[in-house]
Coordinates of C-alpha atoms in Angstrom, one line a residue:
Chain A
M9 CA -97.5 14.3 -200.2
I10 CA -98.0 16.2 -197.0
K11 CA -96.2 19.6 -196.6
F12 CA -96.0 22.0 -193.7
E13 CA -95.0 25.7 -194.8
K14 CA -94.0 27.8 -192.0
V15 CA -96.9 26.7 -189.8
T16 CA -97.5 28.4 -186.5
K17 CA -100.5 27.5 -184.2
I18 CA -101.3 29.8 -181.4
Y19 CA -104.3 28.8 -179.1
P20 CA -106.1 32.0 -177.7
A21 CA -105.9 32.8 -173.9
H22 CA -109.3 31.1 -173.1
F23 CA -108.0 27.7 -174.3
S24 CA -105.0 27.8 -172.0
N25 CA -106.4 29.7 -168.9
G26 CA -104.0 32.6 -169.2
S27 CA -102.0 34.0 -171.9
P28 CA -102.0 32.7 -175.6
T29 CA -99.9 29.5 -176.1
A30 CA -97.9 28.8 -179.2
V31 CA -98.0 25.0 -179.7
L32 CA -96.3 25.0 -183.1
Q33 CA -93.8 27.8 -184.3
D34 CA -92.6 28.2 -187.8
V35 CA -92.7 24.5 -188.6
S36 CA -91.8 23.5 -192.2
F37 CA -91.2 20.0 -193.5
E38 CA -92.4 17.6 -196.1
I39 CA -93.4 13.9 -196.0
K40 CA -93.1 12.1 -199.4
E41 CA -95.3 9.2 -200.5
G42 CA -94.2 5.9 -199.2
E43 CA -92.2 7.4 -196.3
F44 CA -92.1 6.0 -192.7
V45 CA -91.7 9.2 -190.5
S46 CA -91.5 9.1 -186.7
I47 CA -92.3 12.5 -185.1
V48 CA -91.0 12.5 -181.6
G49 CA -91.3 15.0 -178.7
K50 CA -92.4 15.3 -175.1
S51 CA -96.1 15.7 -174.2
G52 CA -97.2 19.1 -175.2
A53 CA -94.5 19.5 -178.0
G54 CA -97.3 19.9 -180.6
K55 CA -97.4 16.4 -182.1
T56 CA -101.1 16.0 -181.9
T57 CA -101.8 19.5 -183.2
L58 CA -99.7 18.5 -186.2
T59 CA -102.0 15.5 -186.9
R60 CA -105.0 17.6 -186.2
M61 CA -103.9 19.9 -189.0
I62 CA -103.3 17.1 -191.5
L63 CA -106.8 15.9 -190.9
G64 CA -108.2 19.5 -191.3
L65 CA -109.5 19.5 -187.9
E66 CA -107.6 22.6 -187.0
D67 CA -106.4 25.4 -189.1
P68 CA -102.8 27.1 -188.6
T69 CA -102.7 30.5 -187.2
H70 CA -100.1 31.3 -189.7
G71 CA -98.6 29.4 -192.7
D72 CA -100.2 26.6 -194.7
V73 CA -100.7 22.8 -194.6
F74 CA -100.9 21.0 -198.0
F75 CA -102.3 17.4 -198.7
K76 CA -101.5 16.2 -202.2
N77 CA -100.9 19.9 -203.2
K78 CA -104.1 20.9 -201.8
N79 CA -104.0 23.7 -199.3
L80 CA -106.2 22.6 -196.4
R81 CA -107.0 26.3 -195.6
T82 CA -108.9 26.6 -198.8
A83 CA -110.4 23.3 -199.1
D84 CA -114.2 22.9 -198.8
S85 CA -115.8 20.5 -196.3
F86 CA -116.3 17.8 -199.2
E87 CA -112.6 18.0 -200.0
I88 CA -111.7 17.8 -196.3
Q89 CA -113.9 14.8 -195.9
N90 CA -112.3 13.1 -198.8
I91 CA -108.8 13.7 -197.3
R92 CA -110.0 12.2 -194.0
R93 CA -111.2 9.1 -195.8
S94 CA -107.8 8.7 -197.4
I95 CA -106.0 8.7 -194.1
G96 CA -106.2 5.8 -191.6
C97 CA -105.9 7.0 -188.0
I98 CA -104.7 4.9 -185.0
Y99 CA -104.8 6.5 -181.5
Q100 CA -103.4 5.7 -178.1
D101 CA -107.1 5.8 -176.8
Y102 CA -108.1 3.8 -179.9
K103 CA -111.1 6.1 -180.6
L104 CA -113.4 3.2 -181.3
L105 CA -117.2 3.4 -181.6
P106 CA -118.4 1.9 -178.3
A107 CA -122.0 1.3 -179.3
K108 CA -120.9 -0.7 -182.4
T109 CA -119.7 -4.2 -182.5
V110 CA -116.2 -5.1 -183.9
Y111 CA -117.7 -5.9 -187.2
E112 CA -119.7 -2.5 -187.4
N113 CA -116.6 -0.4 -186.2
V114 CA -114.7 -1.7 -189.3
A115 CA -117.7 -1.7 -191.6
Y116 CA -118.5 2.0 -190.6
I117 CA -115.5 3.3 -192.5
M118 CA -116.6 1.4 -195.6
E119 CA -120.2 2.8 -195.2
V120 CA -118.9 6.3 -194.8
E121 CA -117.3 5.8 -198.3
G122 CA -120.6 4.6 -199.6
K123 CA -119.2 1.2 -200.4
G124 CA -121.8 -1.5 -201.3
Y125 CA -123.2 -4.2 -198.9
G126 CA -121.5 -7.0 -200.8
K127 CA -118.0 -5.5 -200.8
I128 CA -118.4 -4.7 -197.0
E129 CA -119.5 -8.3 -196.2
K130 CA -116.5 -9.7 -198.0
E131 CA -113.9 -7.2 -196.9
V132 CA -114.6 -6.7 -193.3
P133 CA -114.3 -10.3 -192.3
R134 CA -111.0 -10.6 -194.4
V135 CA -109.5 -7.6 -192.5
L136 CA -110.5 -9.0 -189.1
E137 CA -109.0 -12.3 -189.8
L138 CA -105.8 -10.7 -190.8
I139 CA -105.5 -9.1 -187.3
G140 CA -106.9 -12.1 -185.5
L141 CA -110.2 -10.8 -184.5
E142 CA -112.4 -13.0 -186.6
D143 CA -113.8 -14.7 -183.4
K144 CA -114.7 -11.5 -181.8
M145 CA -116.8 -9.9 -184.6
E146 CA -120.1 -9.6 -182.6
N147 CA -118.3 -8.5 -179.4
F148 CA -118.4 -4.7 -178.4
P149 CA -115.0 -2.9 -177.9
K150 CA -115.3 -2.8 -174.1
E151 CA -115.4 -6.6 -174.2
L152 CA -111.9 -6.6 -175.8
S153 CA -108.5 -6.4 -174.1
G154 CA -106.2 -3.3 -174.6
G155 CA -104.2 -5.1 -177.3
E156 CA -107.3 -6.3 -179.2
Q157 CA -108.8 -2.8 -179.1
Q158 CA -105.7 -1.5 -180.6
R159 CA -105.7 -4.2 -183.3
L160 CA -109.3 -3.4 -184.0
A161 CA -108.3 0.4 -184.4
I162 CA -105.6 -0.8 -186.9
A163 CA -108.1 -2.9 -188.8
R164 CA -110.4 0.1 -189.0
A165 CA -107.5 2.2 -190.2
L166 CA -106.6 -0.2 -192.9
V167 CA -109.8 -1.4 -194.2
N168 CA -110.1 1.2 -196.9
N169 CA -106.5 0.7 -198.0
P170 CA -105.5 4.3 -197.2
K171 CA -102.5 6.1 -198.7
V172 CA -101.5 7.5 -195.3
I173 CA -101.6 6.0 -191.7
I174 CA -101.2 8.4 -188.8
A175 CA -100.5 6.5 -185.6
D176 CA -100.7 8.9 -182.6
E177 CA -98.9 7.2 -179.7
P178 CA -100.5 3.7 -180.9
T179 CA -98.4 1.9 -178.2
G180 CA -99.0 4.1 -175.3
N181 CA -101.5 1.7 -173.5
L182 CA -99.9 -1.5 -174.5
D183 CA -97.4 -3.9 -173.1
P184 CA -94.1 -4.4 -174.8
Y185 CA -95.3 -7.5 -176.7
N186 CA -98.5 -5.8 -178.1
S187 CA -96.3 -2.6 -178.8
Y188 CA -93.9 -4.5 -181.1
E189 CA -96.8 -6.3 -182.7
V190 CA -98.4 -2.8 -183.6
I191 CA -95.0 -1.5 -184.8
Y192 CA -94.5 -4.6 -187.0
M193 CA -97.9 -4.1 -188.5
L194 CA -97.0 -0.5 -189.3
E195 CA -93.8 -1.5 -191.0
K196 CA -95.7 -4.1 -193.1
I197 CA -98.3 -1.5 -194.1
N198 CA -95.4 0.8 -195.0
K199 CA -93.8 -1.9 -197.1
A200 CA -97.0 -2.2 -198.9
G201 CA -96.7 1.3 -200.1
A202 CA -98.5 3.5 -197.5
T203 CA -97.1 6.4 -196.0
V204 CA -96.8 6.0 -192.2
I205 CA -96.6 8.8 -189.7
L206 CA -95.8 7.6 -186.2
L207 CA -96.1 10.0 -183.2
T208 CA -94.4 8.6 -180.2
H209 CA -92.2 9.3 -177.2
D210 CA -91.0 5.8 -177.0
R211 CA -87.2 5.8 -177.3
E212 CA -86.9 2.0 -177.8
I213 CA -89.3 1.8 -180.7
V214 CA -87.8 4.8 -182.6
N215 CA -84.3 3.8 -182.3
K216 CA -85.1 0.2 -183.4
L217 CA -87.0 1.4 -186.5
G218 CA -84.1 3.2 -188.0
K219 CA -86.2 5.4 -190.1
R220 CA -86.8 9.2 -190.6
V221 CA -87.1 11.0 -187.3
V222 CA -88.5 14.5 -186.9
T223 CA -87.9 15.9 -183.4
L224 CA -90.2 18.6 -182.0
V225 CA -89.4 20.7 -178.9
G226 CA -91.5 23.4 -177.6
G227 CA -93.4 23.5 -181.0
R228 CA -90.4 23.7 -183.1
I229 CA -88.5 21.3 -185.1
I230 CA -85.0 21.0 -183.8
R231 CA -84.0 17.9 -185.8
D232 CA -85.1 16.1 -189.0
E233 CA -82.8 13.0 -189.9
A234 CA -83.3 10.5 -192.6
E235 CA -82.1 7.6 -190.3
G236 CA -82.6 9.3 -186.9
K237 CA -82.4 8.3 -183.3
F238 CA -84.6 9.4 -180.4
M239 CA -82.6 12.3 -178.9
L240 CA -84.5 14.6 -176.5
Chain B
M1410 CA -128.7 8.1 -201.5
V1411 CA -131.1 5.3 -200.7
T1412 CA -128.2 3.1 -199.3
N1413 CA -127.0 6.1 -197.2
F1414 CA -130.5 6.7 -195.8
S1415 CA -131.1 2.9 -195.1
R1416 CA -127.7 2.9 -193.2
I1417 CA -128.5 6.1 -191.2
F1418 CA -131.8 4.4 -190.4
K1419 CA -130.1 1.1 -189.4
F1420 CA -127.7 3.0 -187.3
A1421 CA -130.5 4.8 -185.5
V1422 CA -132.4 1.6 -184.7
N1423 CA -129.4 -0.1 -183.4
D1424 CA -128.3 2.9 -181.2
F1425 CA -131.9 3.1 -179.9
S1426 CA -132.1 -0.6 -179.0
R1427 CA -128.5 -0.7 -177.5
N1428 CA -129.0 2.4 -175.3
K1429 CA -132.2 1.2 -173.7
G1430 CA -131.7 3.2 -170.5
I1431 CA -131.3 6.6 -172.1
S1432 CA -134.0 5.8 -174.7
L1433 CA -136.4 4.9 -171.9
A1434 CA -135.5 8.2 -170.0
A1435 CA -136.0 10.4 -173.1
I1436 CA -139.3 8.6 -174.0
F1437 CA -140.5 9.1 -170.4
V1438 CA -139.8 12.8 -170.4
L1439 CA -141.5 13.2 -173.7
V1440 CA -144.5 11.2 -172.4
V1441 CA -144.7 13.7 -169.4
T1442 CA -144.3 16.7 -171.7
I1443 CA -146.9 15.5 -174.4
M1444 CA -149.4 14.7 -171.6
L1445 CA -149.0 18.1 -170.3
V1446 CA -149.8 19.7 -173.6
T1447 CA -152.7 17.2 -173.9
W1448 CA -154.0 18.4 -170.4
L1449 CA -153.7 21.9 -171.6
F1450 CA -155.8 20.9 -174.6
F1451 CA -158.5 19.3 -172.4
F1452 CA -158.4 22.2 -170.1
H1453 CA -158.9 24.6 -173.0
G1454 CA -162.0 22.4 -174.0
I1455 CA -163.5 22.4 -170.5
S1456 CA -162.9 26.2 -170.0
K1457 CA -164.6 26.9 -173.4
F1458 CA -167.5 24.8 -172.4
L1459 CA -168.0 26.5 -169.1
I1460 CA -167.6 29.9 -170.6
S1461 CA -170.2 29.1 -173.4
Q1462 CA -172.5 27.8 -170.6
V1463 CA -172.4 31.1 -168.8
Q1464 CA -172.6 33.2 -172.0
D1465 CA -175.7 31.3 -173.1
R1466 CA -177.5 32.6 -170.2
I1467 CA -176.8 36.2 -171.2
D1468 CA -179.9 37.5 -172.9
I1469 CA -182.0 40.6 -173.3
T1470 CA -185.8 40.7 -173.3
A1471 CA -187.4 43.7 -174.9
Y1472 CA -191.1 44.0 -174.0
F1473 CA -193.2 45.9 -176.6
K1474 CA -196.2 48.1 -175.9
D1475 CA -199.5 46.4 -176.1
D1476 CA -200.5 48.2 -179.3
A1477 CA -197.2 47.5 -181.1
Q1478 CA -197.9 45.8 -184.5
E1479 CA -196.2 42.5 -185.2
Q1480 CA -194.5 43.9 -188.4
D1481 CA -192.9 46.8 -186.3
I1482 CA -191.6 44.1 -183.8
L1483 CA -190.2 42.0 -186.7
G1484 CA -188.7 45.2 -188.0
V1485 CA -186.8 45.7 -184.8
K1486 CA -185.6 42.0 -185.1
E1487 CA -184.4 42.6 -188.6
E1488 CA -182.5 45.6 -187.7
I1489 CA -180.7 43.7 -184.8
L1490 CA -179.7 40.9 -187.1
K1491 CA -178.6 43.3 -189.6
L1492 CA -176.2 45.1 -187.2
S1493 CA -175.1 42.0 -185.4
P1494 CA -175.3 39.0 -187.7
D1495 CA -173.4 36.8 -185.4
I1496 CA -175.9 37.1 -182.7
K1497 CA -176.9 33.7 -181.3
A1498 CA -180.7 34.1 -181.4
V1499 CA -183.5 36.6 -181.7
E1500 CA -186.9 35.1 -180.9
Y1501 CA -190.2 36.8 -181.3
V1502 CA -192.8 35.9 -178.7
S1503 CA -196.3 37.2 -179.5
K1504 CA -198.9 38.0 -176.7
E1505 CA -200.7 34.7 -177.4
R1506 CA -197.5 32.5 -177.2
A1507 CA -196.5 34.3 -174.0
M1508 CA -199.9 33.4 -172.6
L1509 CA -199.8 29.8 -173.7
A1510 CA -196.3 29.4 -172.3
F1511 CA -197.4 30.9 -168.9
N1512 CA -200.5 28.6 -168.8
E1513 CA -198.4 25.5 -169.7
K1514 CA -195.9 26.5 -167.1
H1515 CA -198.4 26.9 -164.3
K1516 CA -201.2 24.5 -165.4
D1517 CA -201.1 22.9 -161.9
N1518 CA -201.4 26.2 -160.1
A1519 CA -205.1 27.0 -159.6
V1520 CA -204.4 30.3 -157.8
L1521 CA -202.6 31.7 -160.8
A1522 CA -205.2 30.4 -163.4
K1523 CA -207.9 32.0 -161.3
A1524 CA -206.0 35.4 -161.1
L1525 CA -205.6 35.4 -164.9
E1526 CA -209.2 34.7 -165.3
E1527 CA -210.1 37.7 -163.0
V1528 CA -208.0 40.0 -165.3
G1529 CA -210.2 39.1 -168.2
T1530 CA -207.8 40.0 -170.9
N1531 CA -204.3 38.8 -172.0
P1532 CA -202.0 40.8 -169.8
F1533 CA -198.7 39.6 -171.5
L1534 CA -196.8 42.0 -173.8
P1535 CA -195.3 40.8 -177.0
S1536 CA -191.5 40.4 -176.8
L1537 CA -188.2 39.8 -178.4
N1538 CA -185.9 37.4 -176.6
I1539 CA -182.3 38.2 -177.7
T1540 CA -179.4 35.9 -176.8
T1541 CA -176.1 37.5 -177.4
N1542 CA -172.8 35.7 -177.7
G1543 CA -171.8 37.1 -174.4
D1544 CA -169.6 40.0 -175.8
P1545 CA -170.3 43.3 -174.2
V1546 CA -169.8 45.0 -177.5
Q1547 CA -172.6 43.0 -179.0
F1548 CA -174.7 43.7 -175.9
A1549 CA -174.1 47.5 -176.3
E1550 CA -175.1 47.3 -180.0
V1551 CA -178.4 45.6 -179.2
S1552 CA -179.1 48.2 -176.4
N1553 CA -178.4 51.0 -178.9
V1554 CA -180.8 49.7 -181.5
L1555 CA -183.6 49.3 -178.9
Q1556 CA -183.0 52.9 -177.6
T1557 CA -183.1 54.5 -181.2
A1558 CA -186.1 56.9 -181.5
N1559 CA -187.5 54.8 -184.3
F1560 CA -187.9 51.7 -182.2
S1561 CA -188.1 53.0 -178.6
K1562 CA -191.6 54.3 -179.3
F1563 CA -192.8 50.7 -179.6
I1564 CA -191.0 49.5 -176.6
D1565 CA -192.3 49.3 -173.2
K1566 CA -189.4 48.2 -171.2
V1567 CA -186.1 46.5 -171.8
D1568 CA -184.9 43.9 -169.3
F1569 CA -181.2 44.4 -169.4
S1570 CA -180.0 47.1 -167.1
Q1571 CA -179.6 44.8 -164.2
K1572 CA -177.6 42.3 -166.2
K1573 CA -175.0 44.6 -167.5
D1574 CA -172.6 44.2 -164.7
T1575 CA -172.9 40.5 -164.8
I1576 CA -172.2 40.5 -168.5
E1577 CA -169.1 42.8 -168.0
K1578 CA -167.9 40.6 -165.0
V1579 CA -168.3 37.4 -167.2
F1580 CA -166.4 38.8 -170.0
S1581 CA -163.5 40.0 -167.8
I1582 CA -163.4 36.5 -166.2
T1583 CA -163.5 35.0 -169.7
S1584 CA -160.7 37.2 -170.9
N1585 CA -158.6 36.6 -167.7
I1586 CA -159.1 32.8 -168.0
N1587 CA -158.0 32.9 -171.8
T1588 CA -154.9 35.2 -171.0
F1589 CA -153.9 33.3 -167.8
G1590 CA -154.3 29.9 -169.6
L1591 CA -152.3 31.1 -172.5
I1592 CA -149.4 32.4 -170.4
L1593 CA -149.4 29.4 -168.0
G1594 CA -149.6 27.2 -171.1
I1595 CA -146.7 29.0 -172.8
I1596 CA -144.5 28.7 -169.6
L1597 CA -145.2 25.1 -169.1
V1598 CA -144.5 24.2 -172.6
I1599 CA -141.2 26.0 -172.5
L1600 CA -140.2 24.4 -169.3
A1601 CA -141.3 21.0 -170.8
I1602 CA -139.2 21.7 -173.9
L1603 CA -136.2 22.5 -172.0
V1604 CA -136.5 19.4 -170.0
V1605 CA -136.8 17.2 -173.1
F1606 CA -134.0 19.2 -174.7
N1607 CA -131.6 18.5 -171.8
T1608 CA -132.6 14.9 -171.7
I1609 CA -131.8 14.4 -175.3
K1610 CA -128.7 16.5 -174.7
L1611 CA -127.6 13.9 -172.0
A1612 CA -128.3 11.2 -174.6
V1613 CA -126.2 12.8 -177.2
D1614 CA -123.5 13.9 -174.7
S1615 CA -122.8 10.2 -174.2
S1616 CA -121.9 9.9 -177.8
K1617 CA -119.7 13.1 -177.9
D1618 CA -116.5 11.1 -178.5
E1619 CA -118.1 8.8 -181.0
I1620 CA -119.2 11.9 -183.0
S1621 CA -115.6 13.2 -183.0
T1622 CA -114.4 9.8 -184.1
M1623 CA -116.9 9.9 -187.0
R1624 CA -115.6 13.2 -188.1
I1625 CA -112.0 12.0 -188.1
V1626 CA -112.9 9.1 -190.4
G1627 CA -114.5 11.5 -192.9
A1628 CA -118.1 10.9 -192.3
T1629 CA -120.3 13.8 -193.7
D1630 CA -122.3 15.9 -191.4
W1631 CA -125.5 14.2 -192.3
F1632 CA -124.2 10.7 -192.0
I1633 CA -123.3 11.7 -188.4
R1634 CA -126.3 13.7 -187.6
G1635 CA -129.0 11.5 -189.3
P1636 CA -129.1 8.6 -186.7
F1637 CA -129.5 11.0 -183.8
I1638 CA -132.2 12.9 -185.6
I1639 CA -134.0 9.6 -186.3
Q1640 CA -133.6 8.5 -182.9
G1641 CA -135.1 11.6 -181.7
A1642 CA -138.1 10.9 -184.1
I1643 CA -138.4 7.5 -182.7
Y1644 CA -138.6 8.7 -179.2
G1645 CA -141.2 11.2 -180.2
F1646 CA -143.3 8.6 -182.1
I1647 CA -143.2 6.1 -179.3
A1648 CA -144.1 8.9 -176.7
F1649 CA -146.9 9.9 -179.1
V1650 CA -148.4 6.3 -179.2
I1651 CA -148.2 5.9 -175.5
C1652 CA -149.8 9.4 -174.9
F1653 CA -152.6 8.8 -177.4
L1654 CA -153.6 5.6 -175.7
I1655 CA -153.5 7.2 -172.3
S1656 CA -155.5 10.1 -173.5
A1657 CA -158.2 7.8 -175.1
V1658 CA -158.4 5.4 -172.1
S1659 CA -158.6 8.3 -169.5
A1660 CA -161.1 10.4 -171.6
Y1661 CA -163.3 7.2 -171.8
F1662 CA -163.1 6.2 -168.2
L1663 CA -163.2 9.8 -166.8
S1664 CA -166.1 10.8 -168.9
P1665 CA -168.9 9.8 -166.4
K1666 CA -167.1 11.4 -163.4
I1667 CA -166.4 14.7 -165.2
S1668 CA -170.0 14.7 -166.7
A1669 CA -171.3 14.5 -163.1
V1670 CA -169.4 17.7 -162.3
L1671 CA -169.9 19.5 -165.7
P1672 CA -173.3 18.2 -167.1
G1673 CA -173.3 18.3 -170.9
F1674 CA -169.5 17.9 -171.2
N1675 CA -168.4 14.5 -172.4
T1676 CA -164.7 14.2 -172.3
F1677 CA -164.8 11.1 -174.7
D1678 CA -166.9 12.9 -177.1
Y1679 CA -164.6 15.8 -176.9
F1680 CA -161.6 13.5 -177.5
L1681 CA -163.5 11.9 -180.5
S1682 CA -164.5 15.2 -182.2
N1683 CA -161.0 16.6 -181.8
I1684 CA -159.0 13.3 -182.4
W1685 CA -157.1 14.6 -185.6
I1686 CA -156.1 17.8 -184.1
L1687 CA -155.1 16.0 -180.9
V1688 CA -153.0 13.4 -183.1
L1689 CA -151.4 16.5 -184.8
I1690 CA -150.5 18.3 -181.6
Q1691 CA -149.1 15.2 -179.9
L1692 CA -147.2 13.9 -182.9
A1693 CA -146.0 17.4 -183.8
F1694 CA -144.9 18.1 -180.2
G1695 CA -143.4 14.7 -179.5
A1696 CA -141.5 14.1 -182.9
G1697 CA -140.9 17.8 -183.4
V1698 CA -139.3 18.4 -180.0
G1699 CA -137.3 15.1 -180.3
I1700 CA -136.0 15.9 -183.7
I1701 CA -135.2 19.6 -183.1
S1702 CA -133.4 18.9 -180.0
S1703 CA -131.2 16.2 -181.5
F1704 CA -130.5 18.5 -184.5
I1705 CA -129.4 21.3 -182.2
V1706 CA -127.3 19.3 -179.8
V1707 CA -125.5 17.3 -182.5
R1708 CA -124.7 20.5 -184.5
K1709 CA -123.0 21.7 -181.5
Y1710 CA -120.5 18.9 -181.4
L1711 CA -120.1 19.1 -185.2
D1712 CA -119.1 22.7 -185.0
V1713 CA -116.3 22.0 -182.4

C-alpha cells in the first residue's frame, strides 16, 4: 500500500543553520494493507519527515514514495488531495481547527470531500458519540481537556473511514490512562481493516502492542521486525 | 460547486463573527484608508474648482479701430474659434453696447455722465472679449491670430501683454498642484495599502496552523483560500458602508462652512454629482484591497 524506495531527504543549509542535513538516508520499506506498524526512533530520527512524505507535503531528495502504486513525485495536486483525504492523521499537538466547534472540526473533513448536508448531519453526531464527545459538540477545542482534544482528533481522523491512519506521537501529551485509551482505539480501527502507522518513542506502548516495529536511527532503518520490541 | 460555495461562504461568515477583534481592527484600518482616498477625491474637486475660478478670470480684450466694420470683427472671431474650438467664450461688444454698459454701470455718477456728454460722440471702441481656458498655448494662439497682418490692421490695441506673466504663473501653479497632488496621493495610497495588507496579514497569520491542517486533510486550495478572500470582501464592504455614510454626512454638514470659504463650491452638491464614481472608488478600494491582500497572504501559506 505504501512503499519507500531508497528514499533520502536532505534539508539544505538554510533550513538547518549550517551545513545540509540528511534526515532520511536510503530508506526502503513497505507497509501492506491492514498492517499495524510502529515506527520508533528518538526525536530527530526522521519519523515526522517520513509521514510528511506519505502525505505529499514533502518530496524526497532521492528515491521515490508510492501510495497504492502511485509515485507521489509525479502525482498532480488533485491526486495528492485525494490521497490526503484517504489518510486519517492524528498528531501529538492534535492540529485541530481552533476557530471551529467540535462538531465543525469533524464535519470539515466531510465537507472537504464534498459530502452532502444530510450525510454530515447523520454521521458526525454518530462518530462523536462513539468517542464520548456528544455532549461537547458546540464547544471549541480550547474548552476541552487534552484527552478530549486527542479523542476529537481521532474522531476527525475516522469520520471518513480512511484506509490509512497515521498517528504521530498521539500519546505524547496524554497521561497513561488516556494514552492506553488512544492505543486501544487504534487497535480497534486496525482490526476493522484500516492500516495504522504509529510513530512513537514510548517504549511501553510499543512493547505491549507486539506488532511490527521499524526502528529509525539517524535517518536510517536499523531494524524492521514483524513482532518487534522497542530497542534503541 | 454550489454546495462548496455555500460552505466557503458559511466558513467566512463564521470566522468573521468569531474573530471579532481582528475583524474590527481590519475594518478600522480599511475605513481610515478609504477615508483617505475619499479626502483625496474631495481635495481634487476643490483644487479643480479653485483652478477653474482663476482660469475663468484670464481673458483677452481686443479693441478694434473706430472705423472697423462689424463683419471684419466677426471674421476675426470666426478665425479664433476655428483655430481654438475649445476656447471658453468670444464675445463681440459693439460701440453701442459698450456705451450702454458704461451708462448702466455709472448711472449714478453725474460727473462721468457729464464728461461723456461733453465729448459729444461715442468714445468707445468695438471689442472682442475672449476668455481662454487658461492654457498658455491657447493664449499664444489667440495672440498670434490677432497679430497677423490680415487682422492687425483693424485692431487698435490688445489688452493682454500685462496678463501674460500672470497666466504663465497660474499655469505653472496649476500644473504643480496637479503633480504634487498626484505624487502625494500615490504615496499615501501605497502607505495605506501596506497598512491594510499588514493588518490582513496579521489576521491570516493567526490562522497559519489552521491552513496547514486544512492542507493535511486534503482540502483544495480554493476551499482553504475562499473563506479568507470572502472575509476580505466582507471587511471591505462594511468599511465601504461606513465610509459612504461618513462622507455623505460630513459633506452635508460641512457644506455651509466650506461655501463660506469657497463661495460657489458646495461639498454636498459635489458629493451628489459624483456619487457613483465615489461609490465605485470606495467599494473598489475597500473590497479590492481586502480581497487582494487576503489572496496574497493565504497563497504564501499554501505554497509552504
